[in-house]
Amino acid sequence: MSLPHPPLRHEHEHDLGLAHDLRTLAAAQQQQHRRQALRWLAGAGAGLGVLPLWGCGGGGDTASSTDTDTIETPAGTCSAVPEETAGPYPADGSNSDASGSISNALALSGIVRSDIRSSIAGLSGTADGVPLTVTLKLVNSRASCADLSGYAIYLWHGDREGRYSLYSSGATEQNYLRGVQETDSTGQVTFTTIFPACYSGRMPHIHFEVYRSLATATGSTGRLKTSQLAFPTDVCQTAYATTGYSASVSNLSRIGFSTDNVFSDGVSLQMAAVTGSVADGLVAELTVGIAA
């Protein structure tokens, strides 16, 4: 699947070929060394999706590098979610879309919403796929995982065909699967969406950015953290056994966490806990720690 905008790489090379992303990852070598230790702890279970699910509290990982903002407290250990590339399709004002114009979905009317399956701001279209509810709980890694209310989280991902709205051929006239929400009094946001595809070269994932408030969630310059959410392999296999995900079945069979260029150095702090069913809808939950 190719993109009509030359500066962007082939969609199936999402996050792989961008020199900017690679420089960012190279500049964070100390963080990578820390997360390599997490990968050792996770062991072979990463390929099976059997990993520790939460980054905060006594049951999470306990690496204590300053790069992770991991703080020892009487209440336990709380680790900040790793910083990751936003990839080539963030639509947060940091790059151009398929038309060559700077793309900023954060400026769209109606972008603050919980159900992100349909396009907004004068565009029509709805993304089909297995129903998925994503709940992120934002906590302070510097204060015993205290809930962070009043922050904003921008979430986006590819559709059932592996396309990103505004960028990918066949989805340039869509802006679905993008949305912003403010964390409630318990630090939570919940999005209604669809299970993302597995395209060539990447494990299935969802991108998100954290902002201090809705007022600052207007462009990439205001973001505090950029990361990605992962899914257990067995859950992906179950979701992809349904209509419309045939390409994902093949792509998933050729990739694993150990060879994914983003998750290969450790995924335990980004692995969602998933419940529910394909028939009734899947529910993915993740606690996200940041150094607030």
mmCIF file of N, CA, C and O in Angstrom, residues 19 22 33 37 52 72 87 106 120 132 145 180 184 216 239:
data_model
loop_
_atom_site.group_PDB
_atom_site.id
_atom_site.type_symbol
_atom_site.label_atom_id
_atom_site.label_comp_id
_atom_site.label_asym_id
_atom_site.label_seq_id
_atom_site.Cartn_x
_atom_site.Cartn_y
_atom_site.Cartn_z
ATOM 1 N N ALA A 19 14.140 8.701 9.173
ATOM 2 C CA ALA A 19 15.427 9.051 9.781
ATOM 3 C C ALA A 19 15.239 9.809 11.084
ATOM 4 O O ALA A 19 15.989 9.620 12.048
ATOM 5 N N LEU A 22 14.537 7.337 13.830
ATOM 6 C CA LEU A 22 15.712 6.555 14.192
ATOM 7 C C LEU A 22 16.698 7.396 14.989
ATOM 8 O O LEU A 22 17.344 6.914 15.923
ATOM 9 N N HIS A 33 18.753 0.769 26.952
ATOM 10 C CA HIS A 33 19.447 -0.213 27.783
ATOM 11 C C HIS A 33 18.561 -0.633 28.954
ATOM 12 O O HIS A 33 18.492 -1.794 29.334
ATOM 13 N N ALA A 37 16.550 -4.516 29.765
ATOM 14 C CA ALA A 37 16.429 -5.315 30.982
ATOM 15 C C ALA A 37 14.995 -5.767 31.181
ATOM 16 O O ALA A 37 14.729 -6.888 31.623
ATOM 17 N N PRO A 52 3.656 -8.847 32.327
ATOM 18 C CA PRO A 52 3.067 -7.993 33.345
ATOM 19 C C PRO A 52 2.280 -6.883 32.663
ATOM 20 O O PRO A 52 2.748 -6.322 31.669
ATOM 21 N N GLU A 72 10.950 5.042 43.945
ATOM 22 C CA GLU A 72 10.634 4.138 45.034
ATOM 23 C C GLU A 72 9.868 4.900 46.109
ATOM 24 O O GLU A 72 10.310 5.958 46.559
ATOM 25 N N GLY A 87 5.542 8.184 14.826
ATOM 26 C CA GLY A 87 5.413 7.633 13.492
ATOM 27 C C GLY A 87 5.128 8.718 12.458
ATOM 28 O O GLY A 87 5.059 9.905 12.784
ATOM 29 N N LEU A 106 -5.925 17.913 15.697
ATOM 30 C CA LEU A 106 -6.244 18.521 16.993
ATOM 31 C C LEU A 106 -6.993 19.842 16.839
ATOM 32 O O LEU A 106 -7.608 20.311 17.793
ATOM 33 N N ILE A 120 -15.228 13.399 11.081
ATOM 34 C CA ILE A 120 -15.883 14.593 11.614
ATOM 35 C C ILE A 120 -15.524 15.809 10.750
ATOM 36 O O ILE A 120 -14.816 15.695 9.763
ATOM 37 N N LEU A 132 -13.908 -2.083 19.899
ATOM 38 C CA LEU A 132 -12.877 -2.037 20.936
ATOM 39 C C LEU A 132 -13.079 -0.805 21.802
ATOM 40 O O LEU A 132 -13.243 0.307 21.287
ATOM 41 N N CYS A 145 1.958 6.889 41.877
ATOM 42 C CA CYS A 145 0.864 6.609 40.950
ATOM 43 C C CYS A 145 -0.407 7.375 41.265
ATOM 44 O O CYS A 145 -1.521 6.859 41.071
ATOM 45 N N VAL A 180 -9.579 13.139 21.056
ATOM 46 C CA VAL A 180 -8.965 13.681 22.279
ATOM 47 C C VAL A 180 -9.980 13.613 23.396
ATOM 48 O O VAL A 180 -11.172 13.845 23.184
ATOM 49 N N ASP A 184 -10.632 12.206 33.662
ATOM 50 C CA ASP A 184 -11.611 12.525 34.697
ATOM 51 C C ASP A 184 -10.964 12.576 36.072
ATOM 52 O O ASP A 184 -9.726 12.562 36.201
ATOM 53 N N THR A 216 -3.967 22.963 25.988
ATOM 54 C CA THR A 216 -2.637 22.825 25.382
ATOM 55 C C THR A 216 -2.590 21.724 24.320
ATOM 56 O O THR A 216 -1.575 21.560 23.648
ATOM 57 N N ALA A 239 -9.064 -11.632 17.216
ATOM 58 C CA ALA A 239 -9.719 -10.531 16.512
ATOM 59 C C ALA A 239 -9.594 -10.696 15.003
ATOM 60 O O ALA A 239 -10.547 -10.433 14.250
#
